[in-house]
Coordinates of C-alpha atoms in Angstrom, one line a residue:
X1 CA 37.0 -1.0 -3.8
X2 CA 38.8 -0.6 -7.2
X3 CA 39.6 2.9 -8.1
X4 CA 36.8 3.8 -11.0
X5 CA 34.1 2.3 -8.6
X6 CA 35.5 5.0 -6.1
X7 CA 35.3 7.4 -8.9
X8 CA 31.8 6.2 -9.8
X9 CA 30.3 6.9 -6.0
X10 CA 32.3 10.1 -6.1
X11 CA 30.4 11.6 -8.9
X12 CA 27.2 10.1 -7.8
X13 CA 24.3 12.6 -6.4
X14 CA 21.2 12.2 -5.3
X15 CA 18.3 12.8 -8.5
X16 CA 14.6 11.3 -9.6
X17 CA 15.0 8.7 -11.9
X18 CA 13.3 10.6 -14.0
X19 CA 16.4 13.2 -13.9
X20 CA 18.7 10.4 -14.5
X21 CA 17.4 9.4 -17.7
X22 CA 17.0 12.4 -19.4
X23 CA 20.6 13.4 -18.5
X24 CA 21.5 9.8 -19.0
X25 CA 20.0 9.7 -22.9
X26 CA 21.8 13.6 -22.7
X27 CA 25.2 12.4 -22.3
X28 CA 25.0 9.6 -25.1
X29 CA 23.7 12.1 -27.8
X30 CA 19.8 11.3 -28.2
X31 CA 17.8 14.7 -29.9
X32 CA 15.0 13.5 -29.9
X33 CA 12.4 10.8 -28.3
X34 CA 9.2 9.1 -29.9
X35 CA 6.2 8.2 -27.6
X36 CA 3.0 7.4 -26.7
X37 CA 1.3 9.0 -23.5
X38 CA 1.4 7.7 -20.6
X39 CA 4.7 7.2 -20.1
X40 CA 7.8 8.4 -17.9
X41 CA 6.4 12.1 -17.3
X42 CA 9.0 13.1 -14.5
X43 CA 11.7 11.9 -17.4
X44 CA 10.3 13.8 -20.3
X45 CA 9.9 16.9 -17.8
X46 CA 13.2 17.0 -17.5
X47 CA 14.2 16.3 -21.4
X48 CA 12.5 19.8 -22.1
X49 CA 15.5 21.3 -19.7
X50 CA 17.8 19.7 -21.2
X51 CA 16.6 20.4 -24.8
X52 CA 15.7 17.0 -26.0
X53 CA 12.7 17.2 -28.2
X54 CA 9.9 15.0 -27.4
X55 CA 7.9 13.7 -30.1
X56 CA 4.3 12.6 -29.5
X57 CA 2.9 10.2 -32.2
X58 CA -0.6 8.8 -32.9
X59 CA 0.4 4.7 -32.4
X60 CA 3.2 2.8 -30.5
X61 CA 4.0 1.4 -33.9
X62 CA 4.5 4.9 -35.6
X63 CA 6.5 5.8 -32.4
X64 CA 8.7 2.9 -33.1
X65 CA 9.3 3.4 -36.6
X66 CA 10.3 7.0 -36.0
X67 CA 12.9 6.0 -33.6
X68 CA 13.6 3.4 -36.0
X69 CA 14.2 6.1 -39.0
X70 CA 16.0 8.3 -36.4
X71 CA 18.6 5.5 -35.7
X72 CA 18.9 4.2 -39.2
X73 CA 19.7 7.9 -40.7
X74 CA 22.0 8.9 -37.7
X75 CA 23.6 5.7 -37.1
X76 CA 22.8 6.2 -32.7
X77 CA 20.7 4.6 -31.0
X78 CA 16.7 5.8 -31.1
X79 CA 14.5 6.0 -28.0
X80 CA 10.9 5.2 -28.3
X81 CA 8.6 5.1 -25.2
X82 CA 4.5 3.3 -24.1
X83 CA 2.9 2.7 -21.3
X84 CA 2.0 -0.9 -20.4
X85 CA -1.3 -1.1 -22.6
X86 CA 0.9 0.3 -25.4
X87 CA 3.3 -2.4 -25.0
X88 CA 2.5 -4.9 -27.3
X89 CA 1.9 -2.2 -30.2
X90 CA 5.4 -1.1 -29.6
X91 CA 6.8 -5.2 -29.5
X92 CA 5.3 -5.3 -33.0
X93 CA 6.8 -2.2 -34.3
X94 CA 10.1 -3.6 -33.5
X95 CA 9.8 -6.5 -35.4
X96 CA 10.9 -4.0 -38.6
X97 CA 14.0 -2.6 -36.2
X98 CA 15.2 -6.3 -35.6
X99 CA 15.2 -7.4 -39.1
X100 CA 17.0 -3.6 -40.0
X101 CA 19.8 -4.2 -37.1
X102 CA 18.4 -1.0 -35.9
X103 CA 19.7 0.4 -32.3
X104 CA 16.1 1.2 -31.1
X105 CA 15.7 1.2 -27.4
X106 CA 12.0 0.8 -25.9
X107 CA 11.1 1.8 -22.8
X108 CA 7.3 0.9 -21.5
X109 CA 5.8 1.0 -18.4
X110 CA 4.6 -2.2 -15.7
X111 CA 2.6 -2.5 -13.0
X112 CA 4.7 -3.1 -9.7
X113 CA 5.3 -6.3 -8.0
X114 CA 2.4 -5.8 -5.6
X115 CA 0.0 -5.6 -8.4
X116 CA 1.2 -8.4 -10.7
X117 CA -1.2 -11.6 -11.5
X118 CA -4.3 -9.7 -9.8
X119 CA -5.9 -8.6 -12.9
X120 CA -4.2 -5.4 -12.6
X121 CA -5.5 -2.8 -15.1
X122 CA -4.5 -3.3 -18.9
X123 CA -1.4 -5.7 -17.6
X124 CA 0.0 -8.5 -19.9
X125 CA 3.5 -10.3 -19.1
X126 CA 5.5 -8.4 -21.4
X127 CA 8.9 -10.8 -22.0
X128 CA 7.1 -12.8 -24.1
X129 CA 6.2 -10.1 -26.3
X130 CA 9.7 -8.4 -26.6
X131 CA 11.4 -12.1 -26.9
X132 CA 11.5 -12.6 -30.6
X133 CA 12.0 -8.7 -31.4
X134 CA 14.9 -7.8 -28.7
X135 CA 18.2 -8.3 -28.3
X136 CA 18.4 -7.7 -24.5
X137 CA 15.6 -6.9 -22.0
X138 CA 15.9 -5.1 -18.5
X139 CA 13.6 -5.3 -15.7
X140 CA 13.8 -2.0 -13.7
X141 CA 11.8 -3.8 -10.6
X142 CA 13.7 -1.2 -8.1
X143 CA 14.5 2.4 -9.1
X144 CA 18.0 1.9 -7.9
X145 CA 18.5 -0.7 -11.0
X146 CA 18.0 2.1 -13.4
X147 CA 21.8 3.4 -13.7
X148 CA 23.1 -0.4 -14.5
X149 CA 19.5 -1.2 -16.6
X150 CA 20.1 1.8 -19.1
X151 CA 23.7 1.9 -19.4
X152 CA 23.8 -1.6 -20.5
X153 CA 20.5 -1.0 -23.0
X154 CA 23.0 1.3 -24.6
X155 CA 25.5 -1.2 -24.6
X156 CA 23.4 -4.1 -25.8
X157 CA 21.9 -2.2 -28.9
X158 CA 25.4 -0.9 -30.3
X159 CA 28.2 -3.8 -29.8
X160 CA 28.4 -6.7 -32.1
X161 CA 25.2 -7.5 -34.1
X162 CA 23.2 -3.8 -33.6
X163 CA 19.4 -4.7 -32.9
X164 CA 16.5 -3.2 -30.5
X165 CA 17.0 -3.8 -26.7
X166 CA 13.9 -3.7 -24.1
X167 CA 13.8 -1.2 -20.8
X168 CA 10.7 -2.3 -18.7
X169 CA 10.1 0.1 -15.9
X170 CA 8.4 0.0 -12.4
X171 CA 5.2 1.5 -12.4
X172 CA 1.8 1.3 -14.9
X173 CA 3.1 4.6 -16.6
X174 CA 7.1 4.1 -15.0
X175 CA 6.0 6.6 -12.7
X176 CA 7.7 4.9 -9.8
X177 CA 11.0 4.5 -10.9
X178 CA 10.6 8.0 -12.5
X179 CA 9.7 9.9 -9.7
X180 CA 11.6 7.9 -6.9
X181 CA 14.8 9.7 -5.4
X182 CA 18.3 7.7 -6.5
X183 CA 21.9 8.2 -6.0
X184 CA 23.4 8.0 -9.6
X185 CA 26.4 9.2 -11.8
X186 CA 26.1 10.1 -15.6
X187 CA 28.9 8.5 -17.3
X188 CA 29.1 9.6 -21.0
X189 CA 30.1 6.9 -23.0
X190 CA 30.9 7.7 -26.6
X191 CA 31.7 4.2 -27.5
X192 CA 28.0 2.8 -27.2
X193 CA 26.4 6.2 -28.5
X194 CA 26.8 5.1 -32.5
X195 CA 27.5 2.2 -34.3
X196 CA 29.8 -0.2 -34.6
X197 CA 30.7 0.6 -31.2
X198 CA 33.9 -1.2 -32.1
X199 CA 35.9 -2.8 -35.3
X200 CA 36.9 -6.0 -34.5
X201 CA 39.7 -8.1 -36.6
X202 CA 39.3 -11.0 -38.6
X203 CA 41.8 -14.1 -37.8
X204 CA 44.9 -13.6 -40.1
X205 CA 44.8 -17.0 -40.9
X206 CA 41.4 -16.7 -42.4
X207 CA 42.4 -13.3 -44.3
X208 CA 45.2 -15.6 -45.8
X209 CA 42.5 -18.0 -46.8
X210 CA 40.2 -15.4 -48.3
X211 CA 43.3 -13.6 -49.9
X212 CA 44.4 -16.4 -52.0
X213 CA 40.8 -17.6 -52.9
X214 CA 40.4 -14.1 -54.5
X215 CA 44.0 -14.0 -56.2
X216 CA 43.2 -17.1 -58.0
X217 CA 39.6 -16.3 -59.2
X218 CA 38.4 -14.9 -62.7
X219 CA 35.2 -14.2 -62.2
X220 CA 34.9 -12.3 -58.5
X221 CA 31.6 -10.4 -57.2
X222 CA 31.2 -8.5 -54.4
X223 CA 27.6 -8.8 -52.4
X224 CA 27.3 -5.9 -50.1
X225 CA 24.7 -5.6 -47.5
X226 CA 23.1 -3.6 -44.6
X227 CA 26.3 -4.6 -42.8
X228 CA 28.7 -3.2 -45.0
X229 CA 26.0 0.4 -44.3
X230 CA 26.0 -0.2 -40.5
X231 CA 29.9 -0.1 -40.6
X232 CA 30.4 2.8 -42.6
X233 CA 32.2 0.6 -45.4
X234 CA 31.1 2.5 -48.0
X235 CA 34.2 4.3 -49.2
X236 CA 36.4 1.5 -48.1
X237 CA 34.4 -1.3 -50.0
X238 CA 34.4 1.1 -53.2
X239 CA 38.4 1.7 -53.2
X240 CA 38.9 -2.3 -52.5
X241 CA 36.8 -3.1 -55.7
X242 CA 38.8 -0.3 -57.8
X243 CA 41.9 -1.4 -56.6
X244 CA 41.3 -5.1 -57.1
X245 CA 38.6 -5.0 -60.3
X246 CA 35.8 -6.7 -58.8
X247 CA 31.9 -5.6 -59.6
X248 CA 29.9 -4.9 -56.7
X249 CA 26.0 -5.9 -56.2
X250 CA 24.2 -4.9 -53.6
X251 CA 21.0 -5.8 -51.7
X252 CA 18.4 -2.9 -51.4
X253 CA 20.0 -2.1 -48.1
X254 CA 23.0 -1.3 -49.5
X255 CA 22.2 0.4 -52.6
X256 CA 24.0 3.8 -51.5
X257 CA 27.3 1.6 -51.4
X258 CA 27.6 2.7 -55.1
X259 CA 26.8 5.5 -57.3
X260 CA 24.9 4.5 -60.3
X261 CA 27.2 5.7 -63.4
X262 CA 30.1 3.8 -61.1
X263 CA 31.5 1.1 -64.0
X264 CA 32.0 -1.4 -61.1
X265 CA 28.1 -1.1 -59.9
X266 CA 26.6 -4.5 -61.3
X267 CA 23.0 -3.4 -60.0
X268 CA 20.7 -4.6 -57.2
X269 CA 20.7 -8.9 -56.5
X270 CA 18.1 -11.1 -55.5
X271 CA 14.4 -10.9 -55.4
X272 CA 14.0 -7.7 -55.6
X273 CA 16.5 -7.0 -58.3
X274 CA 18.5 -5.8 -61.8
X275 CA 18.5 -8.8 -64.1
X276 CA 22.1 -7.8 -64.5
X277 CA 23.0 -8.3 -61.1
X278 CA 21.7 -11.6 -60.8
X279 CA 23.7 -12.8 -64.3
X280 CA 27.0 -11.7 -62.3
X281 CA 26.5 -13.9 -59.7
X282 CA 25.2 -16.6 -61.2
X283 CA 28.5 -16.2 -63.9
X284 CA 30.9 -15.4 -60.8
X285 CA 33.5 -18.0 -60.0
X286 CA 34.0 -16.6 -56.7
X287 CA 30.9 -14.4 -54.3
X288 CA 32.3 -12.0 -51.3
X289 CA 29.4 -11.5 -48.9
X290 CA 30.6 -8.3 -47.2
X291 CA 28.1 -7.3 -44.1
X292 CA 25.3 -9.4 -46.2
X293 CA 23.4 -12.2 -45.1
X294 CA 22.8 -15.2 -47.2
X295 CA 19.1 -15.4 -46.9
X296 CA 16.5 -15.9 -49.8
X297 CA 16.1 -12.4 -50.3
X298 CA 19.7 -11.9 -51.1
X299 CA 20.1 -15.4 -52.9
X300 CA 17.1 -15.2 -54.9
X301 CA 15.8 -17.8 -53.1
X302 CA 19.2 -19.5 -52.6
X303 CA 19.7 -19.7 -56.1
X304 CA 22.9 -17.7 -56.3
X305 CA 25.1 -18.4 -56.2
X306 CA 25.6 -21.5 -58.6
X307 CA 26.1 -24.7 -56.6
X308 CA 30.1 -25.4 -56.7
X309 CA 30.9 -21.2 -56.9
X310 CA 33.8 -20.2 -53.7
X311 CA 32.0 -18.1 -50.9
X312 CA 33.7 -15.9 -48.8
X313 CA 31.8 -13.7 -46.3
X314 CA 32.7 -10.9 -43.5
X315 CA 30.4 -10.3 -40.9
X316 CA 30.2 -9.3 -37.4
X317 CA 27.9 -12.1 -36.5
X318 CA 30.3 -14.9 -36.4
X319 CA 27.0 -17.3 -36.2
X320 CA 26.2 -16.3 -39.6
X321 CA 29.4 -17.1 -41.6
X322 CA 28.2 -20.5 -43.6
X323 CA 25.4 -20.3 -42.6
X324 CA 23.8 -21.6 -46.1
X325 CA 26.7 -22.5 -47.8
X326 CA 29.1 -25.1 -46.3
X327 CA 32.7 -24.7 -47.0
X328 CA 32.2 -20.6 -46.6
X329 CA 35.5 -19.0 -45.7
X330 CA 34.4 -17.0 -43.0
X331 CA 35.7 -13.3 -41.7
X332 CA 34.2 -12.6 -38.4
X333 CA 34.8 -9.3 -38.1
X334 CA 33.5 -5.3 -38.9
X335 CA 33.8 -5.1 -42.3
X336 CA 35.3 -2.0 -42.6
X337 CA 38.4 -3.4 -41.0
X338 CA 38.4 -6.5 -42.6
X339 CA 38.1 -5.0 -45.8
X340 CA 41.0 -2.9 -44.3
X341 CA 43.2 -5.8 -43.6
X342 CA 42.5 -8.0 -46.4
X343 CA 43.4 -5.4 -49.1
X344 CA 46.7 -5.0 -48.3
X345 CA 46.9 -8.8 -48.2
X346 CA 45.8 -9.4 -51.9
X347 CA 48.1 -8.8 -55.0
X348 CA 45.8 -6.9 -57.7
X349 CA 44.8 -8.2 -60.9
X350 CA 43.4 -6.9 -64.3
X351 CA 40.6 -9.2 -65.1
X352 CA 39.3 -7.2 -68.0
X353 CA 37.3 -9.6 -69.6
X354 CA 35.0 -10.4 -66.7
X355 CA 34.4 -6.4 -66.4
X356 CA 33.5 -6.4 -69.7
X357 CA 31.0 -9.1 -69.4
X358 CA 30.0 -7.3 -66.3
X359 CA 29.2 -4.1 -68.1
X360 CA 27.5 -5.6 -70.8
X361 CA 25.2 -7.3 -68.6
X362 CA 24.6 -4.0 -67.1
X363 CA 24.4 -2.2 -70.8
X364 CA 22.0 -4.9 -71.6
X365 CA 19.6 -4.3 -68.8
X366 CA 19.3 -0.7 -69.4
X367 CA 18.7 -0.8 -72.7
X368 CA 15.4 -3.5 -71.8
X369 CA 14.2 -1.0 -69.3
X370 CA 14.3 2.5 -71.1
X371 CA 10.9 2.2 -72.5
X372 CA 9.0 1.9 -69.3
X373 CA 11.1 5.1 -67.7
X374 CA 10.7 7.4 -70.4
X375 CA 7.3 6.6 -70.6
X376 CA 4.7 9.5 -70.8
X377 CA 1.9 7.6 -70.6
X378 CA -0.8 8.4 -68.5
X379 CA -1.9 7.1 -65.7
X380 CA 2.0 7.2 -65.2
X381 CA 4.6 4.5 -65.0
X382 CA 5.8 3.7 -61.8
X383 CA 9.0 3.6 -63.6
X384 CA 9.5 6.7 -65.2
X385 CA 8.3 8.2 -61.5
X386 CA 11.4 6.8 -60.0
X387 CA 13.5 8.4 -62.9
X388 CA 12.3 11.5 -62.1
X389 CA 12.4 11.5 -58.8
X390 CA 16.3 10.3 -58.8
X391 CA 17.1 13.1 -61.6
X392 CA 15.8 15.9 -59.1
X393 CA 17.0 14.3 -56.2
X394 CA 18.8 16.8 -53.7
X395 CA 22.7 15.9 -53.8
X396 CA 22.3 15.3 -49.7
X397 CA 18.5 14.1 -49.8
X398 CA 17.7 11.4 -47.5
X399 CA 15.3 8.7 -49.7
X400 CA 13.2 6.8 -47.4
X401 CA 11.4 3.6 -49.6
X402 CA 8.2 1.8 -48.3
X403 CA 8.4 -2.1 -48.8
X404 CA 7.4 -3.9 -51.7
X405 CA 7.0 -2.2 -54.9
X406 CA 8.0 0.7 -53.3
X407 CA 11.3 -0.3 -52.7
X408 CA 11.7 -2.7 -55.3
X409 CA 11.1 0.0 -57.8
X410 CA 13.2 2.7 -56.3
X411 CA 16.1 0.6 -55.3
X412 CA 16.3 -0.8 -58.9
X413 CA 15.6 2.0 -61.3
X414 CA 16.1 5.6 -59.2
X415 CA 19.5 6.6 -59.8
X416 CA 21.9 7.9 -56.8
X417 CA 24.2 10.4 -57.9
X418 CA 26.0 12.1 -54.8
X419 CA 27.8 10.3 -52.1
X420 CA 25.8 12.2 -49.5
X421 CA 22.6 10.9 -50.6
X422 CA 21.4 8.2 -48.1
X423 CA 18.7 5.3 -49.1
X424 CA 17.0 3.6 -46.3
X425 CA 14.1 1.1 -47.1
X426 CA 11.8 -1.3 -44.8
X427 CA 13.0 -4.7 -44.1
X428 CA 9.4 -5.6 -44.3
X429 CA 7.1 -3.9 -42.5
X430 CA 4.4 -2.0 -45.2
X431 CA 3.9 1.7 -43.7
X432 CA 7.1 1.5 -41.9
X433 CA 8.6 4.5 -44.5
X434 CA 6.2 7.5 -43.3
X435 CA 6.9 7.7 -39.7
X436 CA 10.2 6.5 -40.3
X437 CA 11.0 9.3 -42.6
X438 CA 9.8 11.8 -39.7
X439 CA 12.3 10.0 -37.5
X440 CA 15.3 10.3 -40.4
X441 CA 13.8 14.3 -40.5
X442 CA 14.5 14.3 -36.6
X443 CA 18.1 13.3 -36.9
X444 CA 18.9 15.4 -39.7
X445 CA 17.0 18.3 -39.4
X446 CA 19.1 20.7 -42.6
X447 CA 18.8 18.0 -45.2
X448 CA 15.6 16.9 -47.3
X449 CA 14.1 13.2 -46.7
X450 CA 11.8 12.4 -49.2
X451 CA 9.7 9.3 -48.5
X452 CA 8.1 6.9 -51.5
X453 CA 4.8 4.9 -50.5
X454 CA 2.0 3.6 -51.7
X455 CA -1.2 4.3 -50.9
X456 CA -1.6 1.1 -49.1
X457 CA 1.4 1.6 -47.5
X458 CA 0.6 5.5 -46.5
X459 CA -2.6 4.6 -45.3
X460 CA -1.4 2.5 -42.3
X461 CA -0.1 6.2 -40.7
X462 CA -1.7 8.6 -42.3
X463 CA -2.5 10.9 -38.9
X464 CA 1.1 11.7 -38.5
X465 CA 0.9 14.2 -40.9
X466 CA -0.4 15.7 -37.9
X467 CA 3.0 15.2 -36.3
X468 CA 4.8 16.3 -38.6
X469 CA 3.0 19.4 -39.3
X470 CA 3.3 19.9 -35.1
X471 CA 7.0 19.5 -35.4
X472 CA 7.9 21.3 -38.2
X473 CA 9.3 17.9 -40.0
X474 CA 8.9 18.9 -43.6
X475 CA 9.5 15.8 -45.2
X476 CA 8.4 15.6 -49.0
X477 CA 5.9 11.9 -49.1
X478 CA 5.6 10.6 -52.6
X479 CA 2.4 8.3 -53.0
X480 CA 2.3 6.0 -55.9
X481 CA -1.3 5.8 -56.1
X482 CA -2.8 3.0 -57.6
X483 CA -5.3 2.5 -55.3
X484 CA -4.4 -1.6 -54.7
X485 CA -1.8 -3.5 -53.1
X486 CA -0.5 -4.2 -56.4
X487 CA 2.4 -6.5 -54.9
X488 CA -0.4 -9.5 -54.6
X489 CA -1.9 -9.1 -58.2
X490 CA 0.0 -11.9 -60.3
X491 CA -0.8 -14.6 -57.1
X492 CA -4.3 -12.9 -56.7
X493 CA -4.9 -13.5 -60.8
X494 CA -3.3 -16.9 -60.6
X495 CA -5.2 -18.0 -57.7
X496 CA -8.3 -16.9 -60.1
X497 CA -7.2 -18.6 -63.1
X498 CA -10.6 -20.4 -64.8
X499 CA -13.1 -18.5 -62.2
X500 CA -15.0 -15.7 -62.2
X501 CA -15.6 -13.5 -59.2
X502 CA -14.6 -10.2 -57.7
X503 CA -10.8 -10.2 -57.3
X504 CA -11.0 -7.0 -56.6
X505 CA -12.5 -6.9 -53.2
X506 CA -9.2 -8.8 -52.2
X507 CA -6.8 -6.3 -53.2
X508 CA -7.8 -2.8 -54.4
X509 CA -8.8 0.2 -52.7
X510 CA -11.1 3.3 -53.4
X511 CA -9.6 5.7 -55.2
X512 CA -8.4 8.7 -53.0
X513 CA -6.9 12.3 -53.0
X514 CA -4.2 12.4 -50.8
X515 CA -2.9 15.6 -51.8
X516 CA -6.4 16.8 -50.5
X517 CA -6.2 15.4 -47.3
X518 CA -2.9 16.9 -46.5
X519 CA -4.1 20.1 -47.4
X520 CA -7.2 19.7 -45.2
X521 CA -4.3 18.8 -42.4
X522 CA -2.8 22.2 -43.2
X523 CA 0.2 20.4 -45.2
X524 CA 1.3 21.0 -48.4
X525 CA -0.7 18.9 -51.2
X526 CA -0.6 18.5 -55.0
X527 CA -1.7 15.7 -57.5
X528 CA 0.4 15.0 -60.2
X529 CA -0.9 13.1 -63.2
X530 CA 1.5 13.9 -66.0
X531 CA 5.4 13.0 -66.1
X532 CA 6.1 16.3 -67.0
X533 CA 4.7 17.9 -64.0
X534 CA 6.8 16.4 -61.6
X535 CA 10.0 17.9 -61.7
X536 CA 8.1 21.2 -60.6
X537 CA 5.9 19.3 -58.1
X538 CA 8.9 18.3 -56.1
X539 CA 10.3 21.6 -56.3
X540 CA 7.2 23.5 -54.9
X541 CA 6.7 20.7 -52.3
X542 CA 10.5 21.7 -50.9
X543 CA 10.0 25.6 -51.1
X544 CA 6.5 25.2 -49.5
X545 CA 8.1 25.3 -45.9
X546 CA 5.3 22.5 -44.9
X547 CA 5.2 18.7 -44.7
X548 CA 4.5 17.8 -48.1
X549 CA 2.4 15.0 -50.0
X550 CA 2.8 14.8 -53.8
X551 CA -0.3 12.1 -54.9
X552 CA 0.9 10.9 -58.0
X553 CA -1.7 8.5 -59.9
X554 CA -0.4 5.2 -61.5
X555 CA -0.7 3.0 -63.8
X556 CA -2.8 0.2 -61.8
X557 CA -1.6 -2.7 -64.0
X558 CA 2.1 -2.0 -63.6
X559 CA 4.0 -4.6 -61.7
X560 CA 7.1 -5.0 -61.1
X561 CA 9.8 -7.2 -62.7
X562 CA 10.0 -11.2 -61.3
X563 CA 13.7 -11.6 -60.8
X564 CA 16.4 -13.4 -63.3
X565 CA 17.1 -16.8 -62.3
X566 CA 19.5 -19.0 -63.8
X567 CA 16.7 -21.7 -63.6
X568 CA 15.1 -20.0 -66.5

């Protein structure tokens, strides 16, 4: 028997599976668990004694989103749980975590073996549900397996590409493993309690090749993505860009890489984008993707960069290198570590003409949007809402934006002015933002958390206002209320071209005052119709000491601009 094995046995002691789960989560730095009853009640009981907060939600999907928001805000694993019948709903919520590379650990109960294939109550095979949206799936068929499987779940969630994992625990509510007595040792593993868990460095030959290409380039641009944020590479990437005089454009997930007024900030690129950012990538002779995929959102449906442009890509996942651009110079490694070794290899250049052109693109875009951003129109323009929110946003705020126009407008128009500010946005699941904001508030109870959503998104998980009130999660939710799913308007109008009929029936909702609903649920609520009243509403909401909803009726005809394309 090896030394580590002897040491493990020496520190093992008898405890219930529930106690082991609670102690392991505590040892790994988990402060909150998000769940729908009934699941692992023995473990939940033990968590109370250890000081882990237990957040009961109103739906399985909502508690996944809470765990996801917690994980993204803290860059630590978030934990969610549901019983067997709720597993399908839990799995559907993990789609968002999968797309966002979020280290969420999901636990479900499963009927024991003797009940399988016998029409056991509320039982479905779970593995097919979780297979598309998890990196690792572990089964606890015997209580004795619990220590190994739970430990591996943390390792899988945080190593390489961080993503969600699933543990199926024996017992319809996990009670078999939760109540059984086992011999186990709780061993804290801090490396796997955060992301990134390690920082691999790219091959030196590849670094030299990338350095030579950048030195040769006259018009390089960096495209920063979610991987740069997950790596914590914001400061390193800024220093790299400043040293080598290279502008940065960002996917929405990486908005916080550069402050709004930084001279190298070329804006948000892709489909939900600023025209200047797409113009910069179109004009570039080298594009350096840092922790960014090369999917349709970032490349505006693969029209950026232009054919023949030199492409460099650094990513923690080797299979991503050159996925959509053959001939890519690939750097397999952690973005922060890769930037450090690459920066020391490159001879800096001035590139004054290129930076002047970049600056002109940005200035033109700012001029083009000024009318809407300064508009006093009523109903309010969403562009003005975003400007006012950005001007007020506290210096240490976490802004959580829903998908669709909420992320499009906030990502492109809302200024970030302080390094402490975080920007989290839905990877594609409408309704994610509000419960995710609650999770972010759990991760950072002393920081202001602001959610920006639309009426369509907010209605998905409106009951979680009760959860927020019950747990004193005093987020501020701003509802861009145009009483419709506005993002589909262009396509709906196109479908109806030349026809009469009731097009509103397929995308318009009844008008609802969400501030009144908030007050009825014992939360703070205010409706703001005039742009000049927004700042006071933001301040009053923060001072209320309650979960707050600011309902803002906005122009129902407003649509975000189509992306600039070199094909136009």
